[in-house]
């Protein structure tokens, strides 16, 4: 069985990460979303082990102590984290594990694994990103300002990623991420090609 | 202008490198074959600067002294080499320069550039490689033996390459190399994405 890998996808809010990844799930075989662990309460419709692994604070903190997370964060008095075990198990099964995460989380993961492929999804321009956020019509002027400042902060981390995909046209962006995944499957470091086992030629 | 890169393709004789690369030239934009320099005589139909750069022995040896080759070899009393200048110029123009070369040459190139993408094209098995060579019907039993031994020698270098493509089905192999090229175009290290120039958001 050929090992899979972890595909870490970051990019500013509004750039279209969710749409790209959702469409990718329909075109690529062997993709699975990473399932995060959290200490927050389960909401209606959420399923343990699919939406999140819902665990209590004590267990989460024990897992932190035992170095069982690729990354974790403490947000609004709750923990969120990426359990190593889930990701490693899926990779062993040959799966490509998709993890959409902010740059801070991605940088933590980079320190904790050498089996990650890091993709940054960027807007064609900041102006276009602003247009997309404004078009949604759900954000106040103040919120838009915060989002744009966050975007500028995130874009500074591009150099830490392996690949840059500019989401200019959705189909072209999906296609590019698709090709990146297919190329990475051919990395020699992930290969199990073995010609030595042939006794006779 | 976004820089291109050098795509180095190796693989045992008979694996189908020529066919894969020829078909690739028809599907990918911006590909050019690397043009080698040689001291051997021009044959009928060959064009200087396209088939080869035909240069005399003294000039070739001066170029060696001046470190103007990515790699060179001395074969049957003639020199063959890959001029740095040609490759660098094409890369600057945004081209992907294709170089089909044996593992020895590829290893020399690896030492001389950090802008190369190394692809190894492998047969599904040694047995299948032998079948393909035998099917050609042009080789003596002794030649086939030599080729197979060379193949075994070359396959030992796979770990030195970035990507491994198994040429099981031609179209699938072409598609894989195509995807590798497209993915490499998205490498952050080759990106010229610049958001800082935007003064106003």
Coordinates of C-alpha atoms in Angstrom, one line a residue:
Chain A
X1 CA 0.0 0.0 0.0
X2 CA 1.4 3.4 -1.1
X3 CA 1.3 6.0 1.7
X4 CA -0.8 9.1 1.3
X5 CA 0.1 12.5 2.6
X6 CA -1.3 15.5 4.4
X7 CA -2.4 18.4 2.2
X8 CA -2.5 21.6 4.2
X9 CA -4.5 24.4 2.6
X10 CA -4.4 28.0 3.8
X11 CA -5.4 31.3 2.4
X12 CA -7.2 34.5 3.5
X13 CA -10.9 34.4 4.5
X14 CA -13.0 34.9 1.4
X15 CA -10.5 33.5 -1.1
X16 CA -12.6 30.4 -1.7
X17 CA -10.8 27.6 0.1
X18 CA -14.1 25.9 1.1
X19 CA -15.4 25.8 -2.5
X20 CA -12.1 24.6 -4.0
X21 CA -11.8 21.8 -1.5
X22 CA -15.4 20.8 -1.7
X23 CA -15.2 20.5 -5.5
X24 CA -11.9 18.7 -5.2
X25 CA -13.5 16.0 -3.0
X26 CA -15.7 15.2 -5.9
X27 CA -13.0 14.9 -8.5
X28 CA -10.1 13.2 -6.6
X29 CA -10.2 9.7 -5.2
X30 CA -8.7 8.9 -1.8
X31 CA -9.3 12.3 -0.3
X32 CA -10.5 12.7 3.3
X33 CA -11.0 15.7 5.4
X34 CA -9.0 15.8 8.6
X35 CA -11.3 15.6 11.6
X36 CA -10.4 18.0 14.4
X37 CA -10.8 17.4 18.1
X38 CA -12.6 20.1 20.1
X39 CA -13.7 20.7 23.7
X40 CA -16.7 22.8 22.6
X41 CA -20.2 21.5 22.9
X42 CA -21.7 19.4 20.1
X43 CA -24.3 21.4 18.1
X44 CA -27.4 20.1 16.6
X45 CA -26.7 17.9 13.5
X46 CA -23.0 17.4 14.3
X47 CA -21.7 13.9 14.5
X48 CA -18.9 12.8 16.8
X49 CA -16.0 11.5 14.7
X50 CA -17.2 13.1 11.5
X51 CA -17.9 16.8 12.3
X52 CA -15.3 16.7 15.2
X53 CA -14.0 14.4 17.8
X54 CA -15.8 15.9 20.8
X55 CA -13.7 15.4 23.9
X56 CA -13.6 17.0 27.4
X57 CA -11.1 19.5 28.5
X58 CA -9.1 17.0 30.7
X59 CA -8.7 14.6 27.9
X60 CA -7.7 17.3 25.5
X61 CA -5.0 18.6 27.9
X62 CA -3.7 15.0 28.5
X63 CA -3.4 14.7 24.7
X64 CA -1.4 18.0 24.6
X65 CA 0.9 16.7 27.2
X66 CA 1.4 13.4 25.3
X67 CA 2.2 15.3 22.1
X68 CA -0.8 13.8 20.3
X69 CA -1.6 16.9 18.2
X70 CA -0.1 18.1 15.0
X71 CA -1.3 21.5 16.1
X72 CA -3.8 22.9 18.5
X73 CA -5.2 26.3 19.5
X74 CA -7.3 27.8 22.3
X75 CA -10.1 29.9 20.9
X76 CA -13.0 31.5 22.8
X77 CA -12.2 29.4 25.8
X78 CA -12.3 26.1 23.8
X79 CA -9.6 23.9 22.5
X80 CA -9.4 22.9 18.8
X81 CA -6.7 20.5 17.5
X82 CA -5.6 18.1 14.8
X83 CA -5.0 14.7 16.3
X84 CA -1.9 13.0 14.9
X85 CA -3.3 9.6 15.2
X86 CA -6.2 10.2 12.8
X87 CA -4.0 11.8 10.2
X88 CA -1.3 9.1 10.4
X89 CA -3.8 6.3 10.2
X90 CA -5.4 7.7 7.0
X91 CA -2.0 8.3 5.5
X92 CA -1.0 4.7 6.2
X93 CA -4.3 3.7 4.4
X94 CA -3.1 5.6 1.3
X95 CA -5.4 8.5 1.8
X96 CA -4.7 12.2 1.1
X97 CA -5.8 14.0 4.2
X98 CA -7.1 17.6 3.6
X99 CA -6.7 20.1 6.3
X100 CA -7.9 23.7 5.8
X101 CA -6.2 25.8 8.4
X102 CA -4.9 29.3 9.1
X103 CA -1.2 30.2 8.7
X104 CA -0.5 29.9 12.4
X105 CA -1.8 26.4 12.5
X106 CA 0.0 25.5 9.3
X107 CA 3.3 26.7 10.6
X108 CA 2.8 24.5 13.7
X109 CA 2.1 21.5 11.6
X110 CA 5.2 22.2 9.5
X111 CA 7.2 21.9 12.7
X112 CA 5.5 18.6 13.6
X113 CA 5.5 16.6 10.4
X114 CA 7.7 16.0 7.4
X115 CA 4.9 14.4 5.4
X116 CA 2.9 17.6 4.7
X117 CA 2.3 19.3 1.4
X118 CA 1.6 23.0 1.9
X119 CA -0.7 24.9 -0.5
X120 CA -1.5 28.6 -0.2
X121 CA -4.6 29.8 -2.0
X122 CA -4.3 33.5 -2.8
X123 CA -6.6 36.0 -4.3
X124 CA -5.7 37.6 -7.7
X125 CA -5.3 40.8 -5.8
X126 CA -6.3 42.4 -2.5
X127 CA -8.8 44.5 -4.3
X128 CA -10.5 41.4 -5.7
X129 CA -10.5 39.8 -2.3
X130 CA -12.2 42.9 -0.8
X131 CA -14.8 42.8 -3.7
X132 CA -15.6 39.2 -2.9
X133 CA -16.0 39.9 0.8
X134 CA -18.1 43.0 0.2
X135 CA -20.3 41.0 -2.3
X136 CA -21.2 38.5 0.4
X137 CA -23.0 41.4 2.1
X138 CA -22.7 39.8 5.5
X139 CA -19.9 41.8 6.9
X140 CA -19.9 45.3 8.5
X141 CA -17.4 47.9 7.3
X142 CA -15.4 47.3 10.5
X143 CA -15.4 43.5 9.9
X144 CA -14.2 44.0 6.3
X145 CA -11.3 46.1 7.6
X146 CA -10.3 43.4 10.1
X147 CA -10.5 40.7 7.4
X148 CA -8.4 42.7 5.0
X149 CA -5.8 43.3 7.7
X150 CA -5.8 39.6 8.5
X151 CA -5.4 38.8 4.8
X152 CA -2.3 41.0 4.5
X153 CA -0.9 39.3 7.6
X154 CA -1.5 35.8 6.1
X155 CA -0.1 36.6 2.7
X156 CA 3.2 37.3 4.3
X157 CA 3.6 33.6 5.0
X158 CA 3.4 32.5 1.4
X159 CA 7.1 31.8 1.2
X160 CA 6.7 29.1 3.9
X161 CA 4.4 27.1 1.7
X162 CA 5.3 24.6 -1.1
X163 CA 2.8 25.7 -3.7
X164 CA 0.9 28.9 -4.5
X165 CA -2.4 28.7 -6.4
X166 CA -4.1 32.0 -7.3
X167 CA -7.8 31.6 -7.2
X168 CA -8.6 33.7 -10.3
X169 CA -11.0 31.3 -11.9
X170 CA -12.5 28.6 -9.7
X171 CA -12.2 25.8 -12.2
X172 CA -8.6 26.6 -13.0
X173 CA -7.8 26.8 -9.2
X174 CA -9.4 23.4 -8.6
X175 CA -7.6 21.9 -11.5
X176 CA -4.3 23.3 -10.2
X177 CA -4.7 21.8 -6.8
X178 CA -5.8 18.6 -8.4
X179 CA -2.5 18.5 -10.5
X180 CA -0.5 19.3 -7.4
X181 CA -2.0 16.3 -5.6
X182 CA -1.4 14.0 -8.6
X183 CA 2.2 15.2 -8.9
X184 CA 2.8 14.7 -5.2
X185 CA 1.6 11.1 -5.6
X186 CA 4.6 10.6 -7.9
X187 CA 7.2 11.9 -5.4
X188 CA 10.0 9.4 -5.2
X189 CA 10.0 9.8 -1.4
X190 CA 6.5 8.3 -1.3
X191 CA 7.2 5.6 -3.9
X192 CA 7.1 1.9 -3.2
X193 CA 8.5 0.9 -6.5
X194 CA 10.8 -2.0 -6.1
X195 CA 12.5 -3.8 -8.9
X196 CA 14.9 -5.8 -6.7
X197 CA 12.3 -8.3 -5.9
X198 CA 12.2 -9.7 -9.4
X199 CA 14.3 -12.7 -9.4
X200 CA 14.4 -13.4 -13.0
X201 CA 14.7 -11.2 -16.1
Chain B
X1 CA 7.9 37.2 -16.5
X2 CA 7.7 34.0 -14.4
X3 CA 10.8 31.9 -14.6
X4 CA 10.7 28.4 -16.1
X5 CA 12.7 25.4 -15.0
X6 CA 14.8 22.5 -16.3
X7 CA 13.0 19.2 -16.5
X8 CA 15.5 16.4 -16.4
X9 CA 14.1 13.0 -17.6
X10 CA 16.0 9.7 -17.2
X11 CA 15.0 6.1 -17.4
X12 CA 16.4 2.9 -18.9
X13 CA 16.7 2.5 -22.6
X14 CA 13.4 1.0 -24.0
X15 CA 11.2 2.6 -21.3
X16 CA 9.6 5.0 -23.7
X17 CA 11.2 8.4 -22.8
X18 CA 11.3 9.6 -26.4
X19 CA 7.6 8.9 -27.0
X20 CA 6.4 10.4 -23.7
X21 CA 8.4 13.6 -24.3
X22 CA 7.4 13.9 -27.9
X23 CA 3.7 13.7 -27.0
X24 CA 4.3 16.1 -24.1
X25 CA 5.6 18.7 -26.5
X26 CA 2.3 18.6 -28.2
X27 CA 0.2 19.1 -25.1
X28 CA 2.2 21.5 -23.0
X29 CA 2.9 25.1 -23.9
X30 CA 6.2 26.7 -23.2
X31 CA 8.3 23.5 -23.6
X32 CA 11.6 23.4 -25.4
X33 CA 14.1 20.7 -25.8
X34 CA 17.6 21.4 -24.5
X35 CA 20.1 21.7 -27.3
X36 CA 23.4 19.9 -26.6
X37 CA 26.8 21.0 -27.9
X38 CA 28.9 18.4 -29.6
X39 CA 32.3 18.1 -31.3
X40 CA 31.1 15.3 -33.6
X41 CA 30.6 16.0 -37.3
X42 CA 27.3 17.3 -38.5
X43 CA 25.3 14.6 -40.3
X44 CA 23.0 15.1 -43.2
X45 CA 19.8 16.8 -42.3
X46 CA 21.1 18.1 -39.0
X47 CA 20.9 21.8 -38.3
X48 CA 23.3 23.8 -36.1
X49 CA 21.6 25.3 -33.1
X50 CA 18.6 23.0 -33.4
X51 CA 19.9 19.4 -33.7
X52 CA 23.1 20.3 -31.8
X53 CA 25.4 23.2 -31.4
X54 CA 28.3 21.9 -33.5
X55 CA 31.6 23.3 -32.2
X56 CA 35.2 22.3 -32.5
X57 CA 37.2 20.5 -29.8
X58 CA 39.2 23.5 -28.8
X59 CA 36.2 25.6 -28.2
X60 CA 34.5 22.8 -26.3
X61 CA 37.5 22.4 -24.0
X62 CA 37.6 26.1 -23.4
X63 CA 33.9 26.0 -22.4
X64 CA 34.7 23.1 -20.0
X65 CA 37.5 25.2 -18.4
X66 CA 35.1 28.2 -18.1
X67 CA 32.5 26.0 -16.4
X68 CA 30.0 26.6 -19.2
X69 CA 28.4 23.2 -19.1
X70 CA 25.7 21.8 -16.8
X71 CA 27.2 18.4 -17.6
X72 CA 29.4 17.0 -20.4
X73 CA 30.7 13.6 -21.4
X74 CA 33.3 12.2 -23.7
X75 CA 31.9 9.4 -25.8
X76 CA 33.6 7.6 -28.7
X77 CA 36.2 10.3 -28.9
X78 CA 33.7 13.1 -29.1
X79 CA 32.4 15.5 -26.5
X80 CA 28.7 16.1 -25.8
X81 CA 27.5 18.6 -23.3
X82 CA 24.6 20.8 -22.1
X83 CA 25.5 24.5 -22.3
X84 CA 24.4 26.4 -19.3
X85 CA 23.8 29.6 -21.3
X86 CA 21.1 28.1 -23.5
X87 CA 19.2 26.5 -20.6
X88 CA 19.5 29.6 -18.4
X89 CA 18.3 31.9 -21.3
X90 CA 15.2 29.7 -22.0
X91 CA 14.4 29.5 -18.2
X92 CA 14.6 33.3 -18.0
X93 CA 12.1 33.5 -20.9
X94 CA 9.7 31.4 -18.9
X95 CA 10.3 28.1 -20.8
X96 CA 10.4 24.6 -19.4
X97 CA 13.6 23.1 -20.8
X98 CA 13.3 19.4 -21.4
X99 CA 16.5 17.3 -21.1
X100 CA 16.5 13.6 -21.7
X101 CA 19.7 12.2 -20.2
X102 CA 21.2 9.2 -18.5
X103 CA 21.6 9.0 -14.8
X104 CA 25.3 9.9 -14.8
X105 CA 24.5 13.1 -16.7
X106 CA 21.5 13.8 -14.5
X107 CA 23.6 13.5 -11.3
X108 CA 26.1 15.9 -12.7
X109 CA 23.3 18.4 -13.5
X110 CA 22.0 18.0 -10.0
X111 CA 25.4 19.2 -8.7
X112 CA 25.4 22.2 -11.0
X113 CA 21.9 23.7 -10.7
X114 CA 19.2 24.1 -8.1
X115 CA 16.6 24.9 -10.7
X116 CA 16.1 21.3 -11.9
X117 CA 13.1 19.0 -11.6
X118 CA 14.2 15.4 -11.9
X119 CA 11.8 12.8 -13.2
X120 CA 12.6 9.1 -13.5
X121 CA 10.6 7.1 -16.0
X122 CA 10.5 3.5 -15.0
X123 CA 9.2 0.3 -16.6
X124 CA 6.3 -1.5 -14.7
X125 CA 8.8 -4.3 -14.2
X126 CA 12.2 -5.5 -15.6
X127 CA 10.4 -8.3 -17.3
X128 CA 8.1 -5.9 -19.1
X129 CA 11.2 -3.8 -20.1
X130 CA 12.8 -6.9 -21.5
X131 CA 9.7 -7.7 -23.5
X132 CA 9.6 -4.2 -25.0
X133 CA 13.3 -4.4 -26.1
X134 CA 12.8 -7.9 -27.5
X135 CA 9.7 -6.8 -29.4
X136 CA 11.7 -4.1 -31.2
X137 CA 13.6 -7.0 -32.8
X138 CA 16.6 -4.9 -33.5
X139 CA 18.9 -6.1 -30.7
X140 CA 21.0 -9.2 -30.4
X141 CA 20.8 -11.5 -27.4
X142 CA 24.1 -10.0 -26.2
X143 CA 22.8 -6.4 -26.6
X144 CA 19.6 -7.2 -24.7
X145 CA 21.7 -8.5 -21.9
X146 CA 23.8 -5.4 -21.8
X147 CA 20.7 -3.2 -21.9
X148 CA 19.1 -5.0 -19.0
X149 CA 22.2 -4.8 -16.9
X150 CA 22.4 -1.0 -17.7
X151 CA 18.7 -0.8 -16.7
X152 CA 19.3 -2.4 -13.4
X153 CA 22.2 0.0 -12.8
X154 CA 20.1 3.0 -13.7
X155 CA 17.1 2.0 -11.5
X156 CA 19.4 2.2 -8.5
X157 CA 19.5 5.9 -8.9
X158 CA 15.7 6.5 -8.5
X159 CA 16.1 7.8 -5.0
X160 CA 18.1 10.7 -6.4
X161 CA 15.2 11.9 -8.4
X162 CA 12.2 14.1 -7.4
X163 CA 9.5 12.1 -9.2
X164 CA 8.9 8.6 -10.3
X165 CA 6.6 7.9 -13.2
X166 CA 5.9 4.3 -14.1
X167 CA 5.3 3.9 -17.8
X168 CA 2.6 1.3 -17.6
X169 CA 0.2 2.9 -20.0
X170 CA 1.6 5.6 -22.3
X171 CA -1.3 8.1 -22.0
X172 CA -1.3 7.8 -18.2
X173 CA 2.5 8.4 -18.1
X174 CA 2.2 11.4 -20.4
X175 CA -0.6 12.7 -18.2
X176 CA 1.5 12.2 -15.1
X177 CA 4.5 14.1 -16.4
X178 CA 2.1 16.8 -17.6
X179 CA 0.7 17.2 -14.1
X180 CA 4.2 17.2 -12.6
X181 CA 5.1 20.1 -14.9
X182 CA 1.9 22.0 -14.0
X183 CA 2.4 21.4 -10.3
X184 CA 6.0 22.6 -10.5
X185 CA 4.8 25.9 -12.1
X186 CA 2.9 26.5 -8.9
X187 CA 6.0 26.1 -6.7
X188 CA 6.2 29.1 -4.4
X189 CA 10.0 29.2 -5.0
X190 CA 9.2 30.1 -8.7
X191 CA 6.3 32.5 -7.9
X192 CA 6.3 36.1 -8.8
X193 CA 3.1 36.8 -6.8
X194 CA 3.4 40.2 -5.2
X195 CA 0.6 41.8 -3.2
X196 CA 2.7 44.5 -1.7
X197 CA 2.6 46.6 -4.7
X198 CA -1.1 47.4 -4.3
X199 CA -1.3 50.8 -2.6
X200 CA -4.9 50.8 -2.0
X201 CA -7.4 48.3 -0.8

